[in-house]
XYZ file of C-alpha atoms in Angstrom:
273
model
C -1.348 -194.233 234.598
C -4.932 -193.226 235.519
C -7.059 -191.044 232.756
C -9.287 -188.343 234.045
C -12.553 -188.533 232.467
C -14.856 -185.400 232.331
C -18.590 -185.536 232.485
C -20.802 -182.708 230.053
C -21.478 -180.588 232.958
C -17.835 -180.769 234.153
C -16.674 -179.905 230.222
C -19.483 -176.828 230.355
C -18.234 -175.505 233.908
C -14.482 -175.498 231.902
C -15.643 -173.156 228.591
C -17.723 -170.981 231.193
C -14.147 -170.211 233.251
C -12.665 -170.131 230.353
C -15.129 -167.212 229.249
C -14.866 -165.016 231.816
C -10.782 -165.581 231.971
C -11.012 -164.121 228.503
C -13.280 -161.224 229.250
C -11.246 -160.200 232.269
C -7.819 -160.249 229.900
C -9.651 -158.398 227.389
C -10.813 -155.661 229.754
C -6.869 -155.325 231.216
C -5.723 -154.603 227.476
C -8.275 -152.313 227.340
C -7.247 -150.966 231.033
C -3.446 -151.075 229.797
C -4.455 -148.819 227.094
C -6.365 -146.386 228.942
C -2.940 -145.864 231.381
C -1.362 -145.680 228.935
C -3.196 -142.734 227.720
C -3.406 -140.772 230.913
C 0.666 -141.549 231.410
C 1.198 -140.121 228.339
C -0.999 -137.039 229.037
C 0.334 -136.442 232.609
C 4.136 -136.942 231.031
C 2.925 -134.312 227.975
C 1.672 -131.760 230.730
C 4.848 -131.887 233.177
C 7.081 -131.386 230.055
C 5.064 -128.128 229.402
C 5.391 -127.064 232.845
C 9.178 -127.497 232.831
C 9.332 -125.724 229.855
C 7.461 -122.496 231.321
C 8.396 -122.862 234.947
C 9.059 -119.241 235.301
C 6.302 -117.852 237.786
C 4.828 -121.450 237.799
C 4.380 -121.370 241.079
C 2.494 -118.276 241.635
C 0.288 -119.642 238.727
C -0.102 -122.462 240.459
C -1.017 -120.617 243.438
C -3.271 -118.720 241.722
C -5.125 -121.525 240.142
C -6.193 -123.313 243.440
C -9.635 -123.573 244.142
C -9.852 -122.174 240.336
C -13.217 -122.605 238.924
C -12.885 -124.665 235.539
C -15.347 -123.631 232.772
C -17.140 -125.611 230.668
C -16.298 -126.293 226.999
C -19.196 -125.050 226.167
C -18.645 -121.592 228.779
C -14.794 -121.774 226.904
C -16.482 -121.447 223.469
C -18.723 -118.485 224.782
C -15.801 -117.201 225.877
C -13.604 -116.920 223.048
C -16.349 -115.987 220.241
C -16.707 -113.254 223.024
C -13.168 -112.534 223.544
C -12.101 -112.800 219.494
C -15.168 -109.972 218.779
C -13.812 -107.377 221.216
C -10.305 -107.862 220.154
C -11.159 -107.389 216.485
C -13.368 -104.344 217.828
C -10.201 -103.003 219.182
C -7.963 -103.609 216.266
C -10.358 -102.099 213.842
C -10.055 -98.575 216.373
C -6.217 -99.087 215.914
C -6.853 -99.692 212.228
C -8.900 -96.355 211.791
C -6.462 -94.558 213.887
C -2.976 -96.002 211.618
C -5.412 -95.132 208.662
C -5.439 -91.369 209.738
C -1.723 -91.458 209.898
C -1.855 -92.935 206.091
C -4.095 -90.034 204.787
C -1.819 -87.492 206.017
C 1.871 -89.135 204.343
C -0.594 -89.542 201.656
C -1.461 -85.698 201.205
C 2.366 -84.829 201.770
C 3.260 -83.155 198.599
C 6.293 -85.417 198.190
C 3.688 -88.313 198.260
C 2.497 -88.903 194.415
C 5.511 -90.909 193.470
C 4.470 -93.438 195.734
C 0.671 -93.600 195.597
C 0.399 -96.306 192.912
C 2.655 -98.998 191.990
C 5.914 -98.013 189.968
C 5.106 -98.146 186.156
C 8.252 -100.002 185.306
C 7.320 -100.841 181.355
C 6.604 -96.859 180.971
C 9.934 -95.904 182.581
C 11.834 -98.549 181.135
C 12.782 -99.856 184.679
C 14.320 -103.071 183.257
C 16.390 -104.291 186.364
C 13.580 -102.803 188.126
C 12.468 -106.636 189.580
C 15.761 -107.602 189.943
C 16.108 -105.371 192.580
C 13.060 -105.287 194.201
C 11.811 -108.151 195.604
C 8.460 -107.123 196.897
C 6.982 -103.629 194.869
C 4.400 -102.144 197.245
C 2.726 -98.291 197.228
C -0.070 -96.542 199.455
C -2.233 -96.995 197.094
C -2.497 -100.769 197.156
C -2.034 -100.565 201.095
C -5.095 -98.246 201.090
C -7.281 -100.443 199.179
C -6.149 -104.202 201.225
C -6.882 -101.633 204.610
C -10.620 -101.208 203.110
C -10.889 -104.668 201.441
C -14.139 -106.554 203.311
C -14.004 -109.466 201.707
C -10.998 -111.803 204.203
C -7.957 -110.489 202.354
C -7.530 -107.315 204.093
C -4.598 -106.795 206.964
C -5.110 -108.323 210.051
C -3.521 -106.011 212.217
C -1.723 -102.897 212.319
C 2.185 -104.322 212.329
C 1.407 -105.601 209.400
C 0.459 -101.976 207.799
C 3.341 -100.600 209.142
C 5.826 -103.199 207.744
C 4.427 -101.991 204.032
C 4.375 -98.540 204.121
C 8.436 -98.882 205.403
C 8.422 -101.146 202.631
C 7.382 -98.213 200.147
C 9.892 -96.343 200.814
C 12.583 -98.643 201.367
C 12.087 -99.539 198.105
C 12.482 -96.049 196.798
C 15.941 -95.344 198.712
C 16.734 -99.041 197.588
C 16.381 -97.879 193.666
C 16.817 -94.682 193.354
C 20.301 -93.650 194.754
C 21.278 -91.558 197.400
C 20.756 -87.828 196.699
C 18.337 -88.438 193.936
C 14.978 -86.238 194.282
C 12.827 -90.242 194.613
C 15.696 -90.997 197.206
C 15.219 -87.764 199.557
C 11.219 -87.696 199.065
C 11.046 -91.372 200.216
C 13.594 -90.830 202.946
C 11.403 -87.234 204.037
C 8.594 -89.472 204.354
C 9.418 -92.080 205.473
C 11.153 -90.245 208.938
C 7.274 -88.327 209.144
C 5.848 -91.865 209.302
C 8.485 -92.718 211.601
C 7.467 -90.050 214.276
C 3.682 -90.556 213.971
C 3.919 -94.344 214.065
C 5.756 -93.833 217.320
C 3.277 -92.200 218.938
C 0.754 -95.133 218.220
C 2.821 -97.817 218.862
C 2.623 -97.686 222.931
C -1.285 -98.488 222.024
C -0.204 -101.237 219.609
C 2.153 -102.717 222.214
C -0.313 -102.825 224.663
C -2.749 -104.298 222.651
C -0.534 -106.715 221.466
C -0.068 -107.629 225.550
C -3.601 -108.054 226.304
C -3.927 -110.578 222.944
C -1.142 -112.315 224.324
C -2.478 -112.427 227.922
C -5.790 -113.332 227.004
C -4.510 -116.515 225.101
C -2.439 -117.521 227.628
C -5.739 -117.545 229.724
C -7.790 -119.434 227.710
C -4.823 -122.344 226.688
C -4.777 -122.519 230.952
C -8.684 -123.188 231.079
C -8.296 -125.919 228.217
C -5.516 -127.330 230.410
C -7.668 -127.401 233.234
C -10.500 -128.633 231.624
C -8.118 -131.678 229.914
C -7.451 -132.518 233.785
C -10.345 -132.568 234.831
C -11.271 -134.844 232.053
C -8.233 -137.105 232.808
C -8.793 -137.044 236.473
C -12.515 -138.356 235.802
C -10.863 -141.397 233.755
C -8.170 -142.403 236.176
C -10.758 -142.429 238.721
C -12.925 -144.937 236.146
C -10.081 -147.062 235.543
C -9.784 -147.500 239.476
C -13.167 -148.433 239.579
C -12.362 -150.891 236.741
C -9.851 -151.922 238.208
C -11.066 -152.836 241.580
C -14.022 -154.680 239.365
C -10.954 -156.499 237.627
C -9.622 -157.288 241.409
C -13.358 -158.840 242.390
C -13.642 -160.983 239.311
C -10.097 -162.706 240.045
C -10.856 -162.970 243.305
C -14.149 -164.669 242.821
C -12.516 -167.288 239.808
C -9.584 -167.782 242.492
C -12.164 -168.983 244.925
C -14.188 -171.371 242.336
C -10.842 -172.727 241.383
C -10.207 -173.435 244.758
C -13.441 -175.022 245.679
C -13.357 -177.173 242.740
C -9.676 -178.313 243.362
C -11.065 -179.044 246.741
C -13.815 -181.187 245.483
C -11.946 -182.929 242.645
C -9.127 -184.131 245.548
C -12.286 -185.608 247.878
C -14.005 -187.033 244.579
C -10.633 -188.727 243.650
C -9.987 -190.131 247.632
C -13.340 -191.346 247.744
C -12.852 -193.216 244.587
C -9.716 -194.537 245.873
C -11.101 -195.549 248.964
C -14.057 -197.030 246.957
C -11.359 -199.207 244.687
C -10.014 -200.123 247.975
C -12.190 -201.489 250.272
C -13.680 -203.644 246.586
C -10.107 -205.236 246.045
């Protein structure tokens, strides 16, 4: 059996292919990864779409030829959008405030304009059957509180001064003078909140509007961003193509030489026997 010898250079010519077999592996885990990444996106996105496919397609009609703002242009945009919103919810604010003052000047009102005093009245059960005590008072002062704590909208008002009286009709019982103020009151709030609440609705609409907006510009912007990678790992890729091409060839050519080395050897052993 005949032993292949290798000379230095041949040796160096070996750990120099095997280099740059290594690289090229290393960059397709890196590739594999990067798919991987934009699968997952893509799969993440179409899920989303199933899930809100109703008017998806005149969305999606709407949003071709779209023009895709800029993170930076999105950023503008909602520091922009979140001030005129909070502009607008203050002027719904002032205007569910004026509703307050007057239940507030109602004659029937001072029972509920601070919290209950439940040690003087000797209200034992008092938390045992109210959960959550609340009174226009306290509602009045979180409405004018400036420093984060205050209400953040106007539903939110609205769900404490029902609470007020609910509370009152809750404890006191039915035809008790507590019982039929809170009740009195409660139906005036009842009628003037109603004529506010179209405004709140709306509001509410345009809040709800606008977000969906700006979550579609982030979308678009994430695809654009994704559509700028796939089109570097096809680049990559095609690099990846040219380097296995090139090692296929040297391969070759060095297969070809080692076969005419080893005939002429033969030949050489030959023609000396």
């Amino acid at each position: 059996m005949e032993t292949v010898t290798m000379s230095t250079p041949d040796i160096a010519e070996v750990d120099q292919f095997r280099c740059r077999v290594d690289e090229i592996f290393q960059k397709i885990d890196k590739l594999e990864k990067k798919v991987n990444e934009v699968e997952q996106f893509y799969l993440n996105a179409n899920k989303k779409k199933k899930s809100s496919s109703k008017g998806n397609s005149i969305r999606e009609e709407q949003d071709k030829g779209r023009h895709v703002p800029s993170i930076k242009k999105q950023q503008q945009d909602a520091s922009q959008r979140e001030s005129t919103a909070a502009k607008r919810m203050q002027e719904l604010m002032r205007q569910f405030g004026t509703i307050l003052r007057q239940i507030s000047q109602h004659k029937w009102a001072w029972p509920f304009m601070q919290p209950v005093d439940v040690k003087g009245l000797g209200l034992h059960d008092y938390y045992k059957v109210i959960e959550k005590p609340m009174d226009l008072g306290t509602i009045k002062n979180q409405m004018e509180a400036k420093d984060g704590t205050g209400y953040k909208n106007v539903r939110a008002i609205c769900a404490d001064v029902r609470l007020v009286f609910d509370n009152a009709m809750k404890y006191n019982e039915e035809g008790s003078d507590v019982h039929l103020m809170a009740k009195t009151l409660l139906e005036k709030f009842e009628e003037k909140w109603q004529l506010l609440l179209p405004k709140v609705t709306e509001e509410e609409k345009r809040r709800e509007e606008e977000e969906a907006e700006a979550q579609l510009n982030i979308q678009l912007v994430r695809e654009a961003s994704h559509a700028k990678r796939v089109q570097a790992i096809s680049n990559e890729l095609y690099e990846v193509d040219t380097h296995l091409e090139q090692l296929r060839e040297t391969v070759v050519q060095k297969c070809s030489c080692l076969s005419i080395d080893r005939s002429l050897e033969s030949y050489y052993l030959y023609i000396h026997v």
